[in-house]
JSON list of C-alpha atoms in Angstrom, two decimals:
[
{"chain": "L", "resi": 1443, "resn": "MET", "atom": "CA", "xyz": [-45.20, 47.25, 17.63]},
{"chain": "L", "resi": 1444, "resn": "ASP", "atom": "CA", "xyz": [-43.61, 44.40, 15.71]},
{"chain": "L", "resi": 1445, "resn": "THR", "atom": "CA", "xyz": [-40.80, 45.76, 13.53]},
{"chain": "L", "resi": 1446, "resn": "ALA", "atom": "CA", "xyz": [-39.56, 42.39, 12.20]},
{"chain": "L", "resi": 1447, "resn": "PRO", "atom": "CA", "xyz": [-38.42, 42.63, 8.57]},
{"chain": "L", "resi": 1448, "resn": "LEU", "atom": "CA", "xyz": [-40.58, 41.12, 5.84]},
{"chain": "L", "resi": 1449, "resn": "VAL", "atom": "CA", "xyz": [-39.32, 37.80, 4.55]},
{"chain": "L", "resi": 1450, "resn": "ASN", "atom": "CA", "xyz": [-39.68, 36.74, 0.94]},
{"chain": "L", "resi": 1451, "resn": "ARG", "atom": "CA", "xyz": [-40.72, 33.12, 1.41]},
{"chain": "L", "resi": 1452, "resn": "VAL", "atom": "CA", "xyz": [-40.54, 32.40, -2.32]},
{"chain": "L", "resi": 1453, "resn": "ALA", "atom": "CA", "xyz": [-36.98, 33.71, -2.63]},
{"chain": "L", "resi": 1454, "resn": "GLU", "atom": "CA", "xyz": [-35.84, 31.69, 0.38]},
{"chain": "L", "resi": 1455, "resn": "SER", "atom": "CA", "xyz": [-37.51, 28.46, -0.70]},
{"chain": "L", "resi": 1456, "resn": "ALA", "atom": "CA", "xyz": [-35.60, 25.57, -2.20]},
{"chain": "L", "resi": 1457, "resn": "ILE", "atom": "CA", "xyz": [-37.54, 25.79, -5.47]},
{"chain": "L", "resi": 1458, "resn": "GLU", "atom": "CA", "xyz": [-35.39, 26.07, -8.57]},
{"chain": "L", "resi": 1459, "resn": "THR", "atom": "CA", "xyz": [-36.65, 27.90, -11.66]},
{"chain": "L", "resi": 1460, "resn": "LEU", "atom": "CA", "xyz": [-35.81, 26.51, -15.09]},
{"chain": "L", "resi": 1461, "resn": "ASP", "atom": "CA", "xyz": [-36.08, 29.09, -17.86]},
{"chain": "L", "resi": 1462, "resn": "LEU", "atom": "CA", "xyz": [-35.97, 27.12, -21.10]},
{"chain": "L", "resi": 1463, "resn": "ALA", "atom": "CA", "xyz": [-35.69, 30.33, -23.11]},
{"chain": "L", "resi": 1464, "resn": "ALA", "atom": "CA", "xyz": [-32.21, 30.77, -21.64]},
{"chain": "L", "resi": 1465, "resn": "ILE", "atom": "CA", "xyz": [-31.21, 27.34, -22.99]},
{"chain": "L", "resi": 1466, "resn": "ALA", "atom": "CA", "xyz": [-32.50, 28.00, -26.51]},
{"chain": "L", "resi": 1467, "resn": "PRO", "atom": "CA", "xyz": [-29.86, 28.71, -29.19]},
{"chain": "L", "resi": 1468, "resn": "ALA", "atom": "CA", "xyz": [-29.22, 32.41, -29.59]},
{"chain": "L", "resi": 1469, "resn": "GLU", "atom": "CA", "xyz": [-29.91, 32.68, -33.33]},
{"chain": "L", "resi": 1470, "resn": "ASP", "atom": "CA", "xyz": [-33.03, 31.49, -35.07]},
{"chain": "L", "resi": 1471, "resn": "VAL", "atom": "CA", "xyz": [-33.12, 29.15, -38.05]},
{"chain": "L", "resi": 1472, "resn": "VAL", "atom": "CA", "xyz": [-32.97, 30.68, -41.53]},
{"chain": "L", "resi": 1473, "resn": "ALA", "atom": "CA", "xyz": [-35.33, 29.13, -44.07]},
{"chain": "L", "resi": 1474, "resn": "PHE", "atom": "CA", "xyz": [-34.70, 28.54, -47.77]},
{"chain": "L", "resi": 1475, "resn": "ASP", "atom": "CA", "xyz": [-38.03, 27.77, -49.42]},
{"chain": "L", "resi": 1476, "resn": "LEU", "atom": "CA", "xyz": [-37.99, 26.07, -52.82]},
{"chain": "L", "resi": 1477, "resn": "ALA", "atom": "CA", "xyz": [-41.63, 26.93, -53.55]},
{"chain": "L", "resi": 1478, "resn": "PRO", "atom": "CA", "xyz": [-40.96, 30.35, -55.17]},
{"chain": "L", "resi": 1479, "resn": "HIS", "atom": "CA", "xyz": [-38.72, 28.60, -57.71]},
{"chain": "L", "resi": 1480, "resn": "LEU", "atom": "CA", "xyz": [-41.39, 26.21, -58.96]},
{"chain": "L", "resi": 1481, "resn": "TYR", "atom": "CA", "xyz": [-42.76, 26.74, -62.43]},
{"chain": "L", "resi": 1482, "resn": "ARG", "atom": "CA", "xyz": [-46.45, 27.55, -62.04]},
{"chain": "L", "resi": 1483, "resn": "GLY", "atom": "CA", "xyz": [-46.16, 26.22, -58.51]},
{"chain": "L", "resi": 1484, "resn": "LEU", "atom": "CA", "xyz": [-45.90, 22.66, -59.74]},
{"chain": "L", "resi": 1485, "resn": "VAL", "atom": "CA", "xyz": [-42.49, 21.63, -61.07]},
{"chain": "L", "resi": 1486, "resn": "LEU", "atom": "CA", "xyz": [-38.86, 22.68, -60.88]},
{"chain": "L", "resi": 1487, "resn": "ARG", "atom": "CA", "xyz": [-37.08, 23.46, -64.13]},
{"chain": "L", "resi": 1488, "resn": "GLU", "atom": "CA", "xyz": [-33.38, 22.73, -63.85]},
{"chain": "L", "resi": 1489, "resn": "ARG", "atom": "CA", "xyz": [-32.07, 25.47, -66.14]},
{"chain": "L", "resi": 1490, "resn": "GLU", "atom": "CA", "xyz": [-34.13, 28.26, -64.57]},
{"chain": "L", "resi": 1491, "resn": "PHE", "atom": "CA", "xyz": [-33.43, 26.97, -61.08]},
{"chain": "L", "resi": 1492, "resn": "ARG", "atom": "CA", "xyz": [-29.67, 26.93, -61.59]},
{"chain": "L", "resi": 1493, "resn": "GLN", "atom": "CA", "xyz": [-29.81, 30.52, -62.84]},
{"chain": "L", "resi": 1494, "resn": "ALA", "atom": "CA", "xyz": [-31.91, 31.57, -59.84]},
{"chain": "L", "resi": 1495, "resn": "LEU", "atom": "CA", "xyz": [-29.36, 30.04, -57.46]},
{"chain": "L", "resi": 1496, "resn": "LYS", "atom": "CA", "xyz": [-26.55, 31.80, -59.30]},
{"chain": "L", "resi": 1497, "resn": "ASP", "atom": "CA", "xyz": [-28.28, 35.18, -58.91]},
{"chain": "L", "resi": 1498, "resn": "HIS", "atom": "CA", "xyz": [-29.30, 34.60, -55.27]},
{"chain": "L", "resi": 1499, "resn": "ASP", "atom": "CA", "xyz": [-27.58, 36.52, -52.45]},
{"chain": "L", "resi": 1500, "resn": "TRP", "atom": "CA", "xyz": [-26.11, 33.85, -50.16]},
{"chain": "L", "resi": 1501, "resn": "THR", "atom": "CA", "xyz": [-24.29, 36.15, -47.74]},
{"chain": "L", "resi": 1502, "resn": "ALA", "atom": "CA", "xyz": [-27.29, 36.28, -45.38]},
{"chain": "L", "resi": 1503, "resn": "TYR", "atom": "CA", "xyz": [-26.82, 32.58, -44.57]},
{"chain": "L", "resi": 1504, "resn": "ALA", "atom": "CA", "xyz": [-23.20, 32.81, -43.39]},
{"chain": "L", "resi": 1505, "resn": "GLY", "atom": "CA", "xyz": [-22.76, 31.17, -39.98]},
{"chain": "L", "resi": 1506, "resn": "ARG", "atom": "CA", "xyz": [-26.45, 30.36, -39.70]},
{"chain": "L", "resi": 1507, "resn": "ASP", "atom": "CA", "xyz": [-28.45, 27.13, -39.39]},
{"chain": "L", "resi": 1508, "resn": "VAL", "atom": "CA", "xyz": [-30.44, 26.79, -42.61]},
{"chain": "L", "resi": 1509, "resn": "ALA", "atom": "CA", "xyz": [-33.60, 24.75, -43.20]},
{"chain": "L", "resi": 1510, "resn": "VAL", "atom": "CA", "xyz": [-34.10, 23.83, -46.86]},
{"chain": "L", "resi": 1511, "resn": "PHE", "atom": "CA", "xyz": [-37.70, 22.85, -47.58]},
{"chain": "L", "resi": 1512, "resn": "CYS", "atom": "CA", "xyz": [-40.62, 23.33, -49.94]},
{"chain": "L", "resi": 1513, "resn": "SER", "atom": "CA", "xyz": [-43.80, 24.88, -48.57]},
{"chain": "L", "resi": 1514, "resn": "ALA", "atom": "CA", "xyz": [-45.80, 23.91, -51.67]},
{"chain": "L", "resi": 1515, "resn": "ASP", "atom": "CA", "xyz": [-47.34, 20.51, -52.21]},
{"chain": "L", "resi": 1516, "resn": "ALA", "atom": "CA", "xyz": [-45.04, 19.53, -55.07]},
{"chain": "L", "resi": 1517, "resn": "LEU", "atom": "CA", "xyz": [-42.62, 16.75, -55.89]},
{"chain": "L", "resi": 1518, "resn": "VAL", "atom": "CA", "xyz": [-39.16, 18.34, -55.71]},
{"chain": "L", "resi": 1519, "resn": "PRO", "atom": "CA", "xyz": [-36.22, 16.32, -57.08]},
{"chain": "L", "resi": 1520, "resn": "THR", "atom": "CA", "xyz": [-33.38, 15.39, -54.76]},
{"chain": "L", "resi": 1521, "resn": "TRP", "atom": "CA", "xyz": [-30.78, 17.21, -56.83]},
{"chain": "L", "resi": 1522, "resn": "ALA", "atom": "CA", "xyz": [-32.52, 20.52, -56.05]},
{"chain": "L", "resi": 1523, "resn": "PHE", "atom": "CA", "xyz": [-31.74, 20.14, -52.35]},
{"chain": "L", "resi": 1524, "resn": "MET", "atom": "CA", "xyz": [-28.19, 19.12, -53.22]},
{"chain": "L", "resi": 1525, "resn": "LEU", "atom": "CA", "xyz": [-27.66, 22.24, -55.35]},
{"chain": "L", "resi": 1526, "resn": "VAL", "atom": "CA", "xyz": [-28.82, 24.48, -52.52]},
{"chain": "L", "resi": 1527, "resn": "ALA", "atom": "CA", "xyz": [-26.61, 22.63, -50.02]},
{"chain": "L", "resi": 1528, "resn": "ALA", "atom": "CA", "xyz": [-23.62, 23.12, -52.32]},
{"chain": "L", "resi": 1529, "resn": "LYS", "atom": "CA", "xyz": [-24.25, 26.88, -52.46]},
{"chain": "L", "resi": 1530, "resn": "LEU", "atom": "CA", "xyz": [-24.65, 27.07, -48.68]},
{"chain": "L", "resi": 1531, "resn": "GLY", "atom": "CA", "xyz": [-21.48, 25.08, -48.16]},
{"chain": "L", "resi": 1532, "resn": "ALA", "atom": "CA", "xyz": [-19.32, 27.34, -50.29]},
{"chain": "L", "resi": 1533, "resn": "ALA", "atom": "CA", "xyz": [-16.42, 29.07, -48.55]},
{"chain": "L", "resi": 1534, "resn": "GLU", "atom": "CA", "xyz": [-17.82, 32.57, -49.13]},
{"chain": "L", "resi": 1535, "resn": "THR", "atom": "CA", "xyz": [-21.15, 31.79, -47.45]},
{"chain": "L", "resi": 1536, "resn": "GLY", "atom": "CA", "xyz": [-20.25, 29.17, -44.86]},
{"chain": "L", "resi": 1537, "resn": "ALA", "atom": "CA", "xyz": [-23.61, 28.22, -43.34]},
{"chain": "L", "resi": 1538, "resn": "ALA", "atom": "CA", "xyz": [-23.21, 26.62, -39.89]},
{"chain": "L", "resi": 1539, "resn": "SER", "atom": "CA", "xyz": [-25.50, 23.75, -40.87]},
{"chain": "L", "resi": 1540, "resn": "VAL", "atom": "CA", "xyz": [-27.87, 22.78, -43.68]},
{"chain": "L", "resi": 1541, "resn": "THR", "atom": "CA", "xyz": [-30.84, 20.48, -43.08]},
{"chain": "L", "resi": 1542, "resn": "ALA", "atom": "CA", "xyz": [-33.49, 19.28, -45.53]},
{"chain": "L", "resi": 1543, "resn": "ALA", "atom": "CA", "xyz": [-36.48, 19.83, -43.25]},
{"chain": "L", "resi": 1544, "resn": "PRO", "atom": "CA", "xyz": [-39.07, 22.49, -42.36]},
{"chain": "L", "resi": 1545, "resn": "PRO", "atom": "CA", "xyz": [-37.77, 25.24, -40.03]},
{"chain": "L", "resi": 1546, "resn": "GLU", "atom": "CA", "xyz": [-39.80, 24.01, -37.04]},
{"chain": "L", "resi": 1547, "resn": "GLU", "atom": "CA", "xyz": [-38.17, 20.58, -37.25]},
{"chain": "L", "resi": 1548, "resn": "VAL", "atom": "CA", "xyz": [-34.71, 22.13, -37.33]},
{"chain": "L", "resi": 1549, "resn": "ARG", "atom": "CA", "xyz": [-35.56, 24.31, -34.34]},
{"chain": "L", "resi": 1550, "resn": "ARG", "atom": "CA", "xyz": [-36.76, 21.26, -32.43]},
{"chain": "L", "resi": 1551, "resn": "ALA", "atom": "CA", "xyz": [-33.55, 19.36, -33.22]},
{"chain": "L", "resi": 1552, "resn": "ARG", "atom": "CA", "xyz": [-31.35, 22.31, -32.21]},
{"chain": "L", "resi": 1553, "resn": "PHE", "atom": "CA", "xyz": [-33.24, 22.71, -28.95]},
{"chain": "L", "resi": 1554, "resn": "ALA", "atom": "CA", "xyz": [-32.94, 18.99, -28.20]},
{"chain": "L", "resi": 1555, "resn": "ALA", "atom": "CA", "xyz": [-29.17, 19.31, -28.60]},
{"chain": "L", "resi": 1556, "resn": "ALA", "atom": "CA", "xyz": [-29.18, 22.29, -26.22]},
{"chain": "L", "resi": 1557, "resn": "LEU", "atom": "CA", "xyz": [-31.10, 20.24, -23.65]},
{"chain": "L", "resi": 1558, "resn": "ASP", "atom": "CA", "xyz": [-28.55, 17.43, -23.92]},
{"chain": "L", "resi": 1559, "resn": "ALA", "atom": "CA", "xyz": [-25.77, 19.90, -23.14]},
{"chain": "L", "resi": 1560, "resn": "ALA", "atom": "CA", "xyz": [-27.54, 21.44, -20.12]},
{"chain": "L", "resi": 1561, "resn": "ASP", "atom": "CA", "xyz": [-26.48, 20.74, -16.52]},
{"chain": "L", "resi": 1562, "resn": "TRP", "atom": "CA", "xyz": [-29.34, 18.71, -15.04]},
{"chain": "L", "resi": 1563, "resn": "ASP", "atom": "CA", "xyz": [-27.45, 17.66, -11.91]},
{"chain": "L", "resi": 1564, "resn": "ARG", "atom": "CA", "xyz": [-28.04, 21.09, -10.38]},
{"chain": "L", "resi": 1565, "resn": "TYR", "atom": "CA", "xyz": [-31.71, 20.13, -9.94]},
{"chain": "L", "resi": 1566, "resn": "ALA", "atom": "CA", "xyz": [-30.99, 16.87, -8.10]},
{"chain": "L", "resi": 1567, "resn": "GLY", "atom": "CA", "xyz": [-33.47, 16.32, -5.25]},
{"chain": "L", "resi": 1568, "resn": "LYS", "atom": "CA", "xyz": [-35.09, 19.75, -5.67]},
{"chain": "L", "resi": 1569, "resn": "PRO", "atom": "CA", "xyz": [-38.54, 20.95, -6.73]},
{"chain": "L", "resi": 1570, "resn": "VAL", "atom": "CA", "xyz": [-38.27, 22.70, -10.10]},
{"chain": "L", "resi": 1571, "resn": "VAL", "atom": "CA", "xyz": [-40.62, 25.20, -11.73]},
{"chain": "L", "resi": 1572, "resn": "VAL", "atom": "CA", "xyz": [-40.36, 25.25, -15.52]},
{"chain": "L", "resi": 1573, "resn": "LYS", "atom": "CA", "xyz": [-41.00, 28.84, -16.46]},
{"chain": "L", "resi": 1574, "resn": "GLY", "atom": "CA", "xyz": [-43.89, 29.13, -18.87]},
{"chain": "L", "resi": 1575, "resn": "CYS", "atom": "CA", "xyz": [-44.30, 32.86, -19.51]},
{"chain": "L", "resi": 1576, "resn": "GLY", "atom": "CA", "xyz": [-42.58, 34.57, -22.42]},
{"chain": "L", "resi": 1577, "resn": "ASN", "atom": "CA", "xyz": [-41.11, 31.36, -23.82]},
{"chain": "L", "resi": 1578, "resn": "ASP", "atom": "CA", "xyz": [-42.11, 31.90, -27.43]},
{"chain": "L", "resi": 1579, "resn": "VAL", "atom": "CA", "xyz": [-38.68, 30.76, -28.61]},
{"chain": "L", "resi": 1580, "resn": "VAL", "atom": "CA", "xyz": [-39.13, 27.37, -26.94]},
{"chain": "L", "resi": 1581, "resn": "PRO", "atom": "CA", "xyz": [-40.84, 24.67, -29.04]},
{"chain": "L", "resi": 1582, "resn": "LEU", "atom": "CA", "xyz": [-43.59, 22.66, -27.37]},
{"chain": "L", "resi": 1583, "resn": "ASP", "atom": "CA", "xyz": [-41.43, 19.55, -27.51]},
{"chain": "L", "resi": 1584, "resn": "GLY", "atom": "CA", "xyz": [-38.84, 21.41, -25.43]},
{"chain": "L", "resi": 1585, "resn": "PHE", "atom": "CA", "xyz": [-41.20, 21.41, -22.43]},
{"chain": "L", "resi": 1586, "resn": "VAL", "atom": "CA", "xyz": [-41.93, 17.72, -22.94]},
{"chain": "L", "resi": 1587, "resn": "GLN", "atom": "CA", "xyz": [-38.26, 16.73, -23.11]},
{"chain": "L", "resi": 1588, "resn": "ALA", "atom": "CA", "xyz": [-37.35, 18.94, -20.15]},
{"chain": "L", "resi": 1589, "resn": "THR", "atom": "CA", "xyz": [-40.03, 17.20, -18.07]},
{"chain": "L", "resi": 1590, "resn": "ARG", "atom": "CA", "xyz": [-38.58, 13.79, -18.91]},
{"chain": "L", "resi": 1591, "resn": "ARG", "atom": "CA", "xyz": [-35.07, 14.88, -17.95]},
{"chain": "L", "resi": 1592, "resn": "LEU", "atom": "CA", "xyz": [-36.22, 16.46, -14.69]},
{"chain": "L", "resi": 1593, "resn": "GLN", "atom": "CA", "xyz": [-37.99, 13.25, -13.70]},
{"chain": "L", "resi": 1594, "resn": "GLY", "atom": "CA", "xyz": [-34.58, 11.62, -13.52]},
{"chain": "L", "resi": 1595, "resn": "VAL", "atom": "CA", "xyz": [-33.17, 14.09, -10.97]},
{"chain": "L", "resi": 1596, "resn": "ALA", "atom": "CA", "xyz": [-35.75, 16.44, -9.43]},
{"chain": "L", "resi": 1597, "resn": "SER", "atom": "CA", "xyz": [-38.12, 15.78, -6.53]},
{"chain": "L", "resi": 1598, "resn": "LYS", "atom": "CA", "xyz": [-41.01, 17.68, -8.09]},
{"chain": "L", "resi": 1599, "resn": "VAL", "atom": "CA", "xyz": [-41.83, 19.35, -11.42]},
{"chain": "L", "resi": 1600, "resn": "LEU", "atom": "CA", "xyz": [-44.14, 22.35, -11.75]},
{"chain": "L", "resi": 1601, "resn": "TYR", "atom": "CA", "xyz": [-45.09, 24.70, -14.57]},
{"chain": "L", "resi": 1602, "resn": "GLY", "atom": "CA", "xyz": [-45.52, 28.48, -14.46]},
{"chain": "L", "resi": 1603, "resn": "GLU", "atom": "CA", "xyz": [-43.91, 30.71, -11.83]},
{"chain": "L", "resi": 1604, "resn": "ALA", "atom": "CA", "xyz": [-42.64, 30.02, -8.31]},
{"chain": "L", "resi": 1605, "resn": "CYS", "atom": "CA", "xyz": [-45.48, 32.09, -6.83]},
{"chain": "L", "resi": 1606, "resn": "SER", "atom": "CA", "xyz": [-48.18, 30.56, -9.05]},
{"chain": "L", "resi": 1607, "resn": "SER", "atom": "CA", "xyz": [-47.53, 27.18, -10.60]},
{"chain": "L", "resi": 1608, "resn": "VAL", "atom": "CA", "xyz": [-49.29, 24.04, -11.82]},
{"chain": "L", "resi": 1609, "resn": "PRO", "atom": "CA", "xyz": [-48.09, 20.71, -10.34]},
{"chain": "L", "resi": 1610, "resn": "VAL", "atom": "CA", "xyz": [-46.92, 18.34, -13.06]},
{"chain": "L", "resi": 1611, "resn": "TRP", "atom": "CA", "xyz": [-45.12, 15.47, -11.33]},
{"chain": "L", "resi": 1612, "resn": "ARG", "atom": "CA", "xyz": [-43.86, 14.44, -7.89]},
{"chain": "L", "resi": 1613, "resn": "ARG", "atom": "CA", "xyz": [-41.33, 11.74, -7.05]},
{"chain": "L", "resi": 1614, "resn": "PRO", "atom": "CA", "xyz": [-43.04, 8.91, -5.10]},
{"chain": "L", "resi": 1615, "resn": "ALA", "atom": "CA", "xyz": [-41.96, 8.45, -1.50]},
{"chain": "L", "resi": 1616, "resn": "PRO", "atom": "CA", "xyz": [-39.53, 5.57, -0.90]},
{"chain": "L", "resi": 1617, "resn": "GLY", "atom": "CA", "xyz": [-41.42, 2.30, -0.43]},
{"chain": "L", "resi": 1618, "resn": "ALA", "atom": "CA", "xyz": [-44.72, 3.74, -1.56]},
{"chain": "L", "resi": 1619, "resn": "GLY", "atom": "CA", "xyz": [-47.06, 1.06, -2.83]},
{"chain": "L", "resi": 1620, "resn": "ALA", "atom": "CA", "xyz": [-49.12, 1.18, -5.96]},
{"chain": "L", "resi": 1621, "resn": "PRO", "atom": "CA", "xyz": [-52.45, 3.06, -5.76]},
{"chain": "L", "resi": 1622, "resn": "GLY", "atom": "CA", "xyz": [-55.17, 0.86, -4.33]},
{"chain": "L", "resi": 1623, "resn": "ALA", "atom": "CA", "xyz": [-52.72, -1.66, -2.88]},
{"chain": "L", "resi": 1624, "resn": "GLY", "atom": "CA", "xyz": [-53.63, -0.80, 0.71]},
{"chain": "L", "resi": 1625, "resn": "GLY", "atom": "CA", "xyz": [-50.66, 1.43, 1.60]},
{"chain": "L", "resi": 1626, "resn": "ALA", "atom": "CA", "xyz": [-46.90, 1.42, 1.29]},
{"chain": "L", "resi": 1627, "resn": "GLY", "atom": "CA", "xyz": [-45.26, -1.88, 2.02]},
{"chain": "L", "resi": 1628, "resn": "ARG", "atom": "CA", "xyz": [-48.38, -3.41, 3.54]},
{"chain": "L", "resi": 1629, "resn": "PRO", "atom": "CA", "xyz": [-48.58, -7.16, 2.78]},
{"chain": "L", "resi": 1630, "resn": "ALA", "atom": "CA", "xyz": [-51.76, -8.54, 1.32]},
{"chain": "L", "resi": 1631, "resn": "LYS", "atom": "CA", "xyz": [-54.12, -10.14, 3.86]},
{"chain": "L", "resi": 1632, "resn": "PRO", "atom": "CA", "xyz": [-54.18, -13.92, 3.36]},
{"chain": "L", "resi": 1633, "resn": "ALA", "atom": "CA", "xyz": [-57.51, -15.59, 2.69]},
{"chain": "L", "resi": 1634, "resn": "ALA", "atom": "CA", "xyz": [-59.10, -17.29, 5.69]},
{"chain": "L", "resi": 1635, "resn": "ALA", "atom": "CA", "xyz": [-58.47, -21.06, 5.75]},
{"chain": "L", "resi": 1636, "resn": "LYS", "atom": "CA", "xyz": [-61.51, -23.33, 5.80]},
{"chain": "L", "resi": 1637, "resn": "PRO", "atom": "CA", "xyz": [-61.76, -25.74, 8.77]},
{"chain": "L", "resi": 1638, "resn": "VAL", "atom": "CA", "xyz": [-61.11, -29.35, 7.92]},
{"chain": "L", "resi": 1639, "resn": "GLY", "atom": "CA", "xyz": [-63.76, -31.99, 8.70]},
{"chain": "L", "resi": 1640, "resn": "VAL", "atom": "CA", "xyz": [-66.54, -29.54, 9.53]},
{"chain": "L", "resi": 1641, "resn": "LYS", "atom": "CA", "xyz": [-69.76, -29.98, 7.59]},
{"chain": "L", "resi": 1642, "resn": "PRO", "atom": "CA", "xyz": [-71.57, -26.90, 6.32]},
{"chain": "L", "resi": 1643, "resn": "ALA", "atom": "CA", "xyz": [-74.54, -25.81, 8.43]},
{"chain": "L", "resi": 1644, "resn": "GLY", "atom": "CA", "xyz": [-77.95, -27.09, 7.41]},
{"chain": "L", "resi": 1645, "resn": "VAL", "atom": "CA", "xyz": [-76.66, -30.21, 5.65]},
{"chain": "L", "resi": 1646, "resn": "LYS", "atom": "CA", "xyz": [-77.82, -33.56, 7.13]},
{"chain": "L", "resi": 1647, "resn": "PRO", "atom": "CA", "xyz": [-75.32, -36.40, 7.28]},
{"chain": "L", "resi": 1648, "resn": "ALA", "atom": "CA", "xyz": [-75.93, -39.18, 4.82]},
{"chain": "L", "resi": 1649, "resn": "GLY", "atom": "CA", "xyz": [-77.60, -42.31, 6.34]},
{"chain": "L", "resi": 1650, "resn": "PRO", "atom": "CA", "xyz": [-76.57, -45.91, 5.86]},
{"chain": "L", "resi": 1651, "resn": "PRO", "atom": "CA", "xyz": [-77.11, -47.32, 2.39]},
{"chain": "L", "resi": 1652, "resn": "ARG", "atom": "CA", "xyz": [-80.38, -49.08, 1.82]},
{"chain": "L", "resi": 1653, "resn": "GLY", "atom": "CA", "xyz": [-80.20, -52.79, 1.10]}
]
């Protein structure tokens, strides 16, 4: 009876797993929506808005990345964003950053910065599976940008899990020719040269000119 131990082929393979959720910033973006401060959902009244900012509890934004935006379809004056930024920049609140953009745009920018800081050299010459399950904290653009970065170092990019993945990209073999070119490095076949001085078949030679 064969008593050889079972071998986990997946664990022993050279495939690297990239979990983008582990790269994502730890804390989520905090949103400050200007829409609730609009009069009748249309305009912003300066006096009422200043009072609302004065009464607002800003302690929840301390050390956080804040997205200042307006979810309503209204024309908000520039000074409104500046007033909010001034409150968030006060010493007692100390927001980590303030951006005039919807929360999803701020998340995308923060994740792009996290990708820039990641160590991509560890995937050099290796097949990489980009983990796709349970990555709700990863924006869609994060998968796109990770693919582009992996193309510069990895030998292959897949999506899913190491045991069940979808091929995304593979590095071409050295010297591989373009599709339909007849193979890697194969020179094009020259056109056959036409014989010189041979008349085409079925054509009678011209007779002497008639006088």
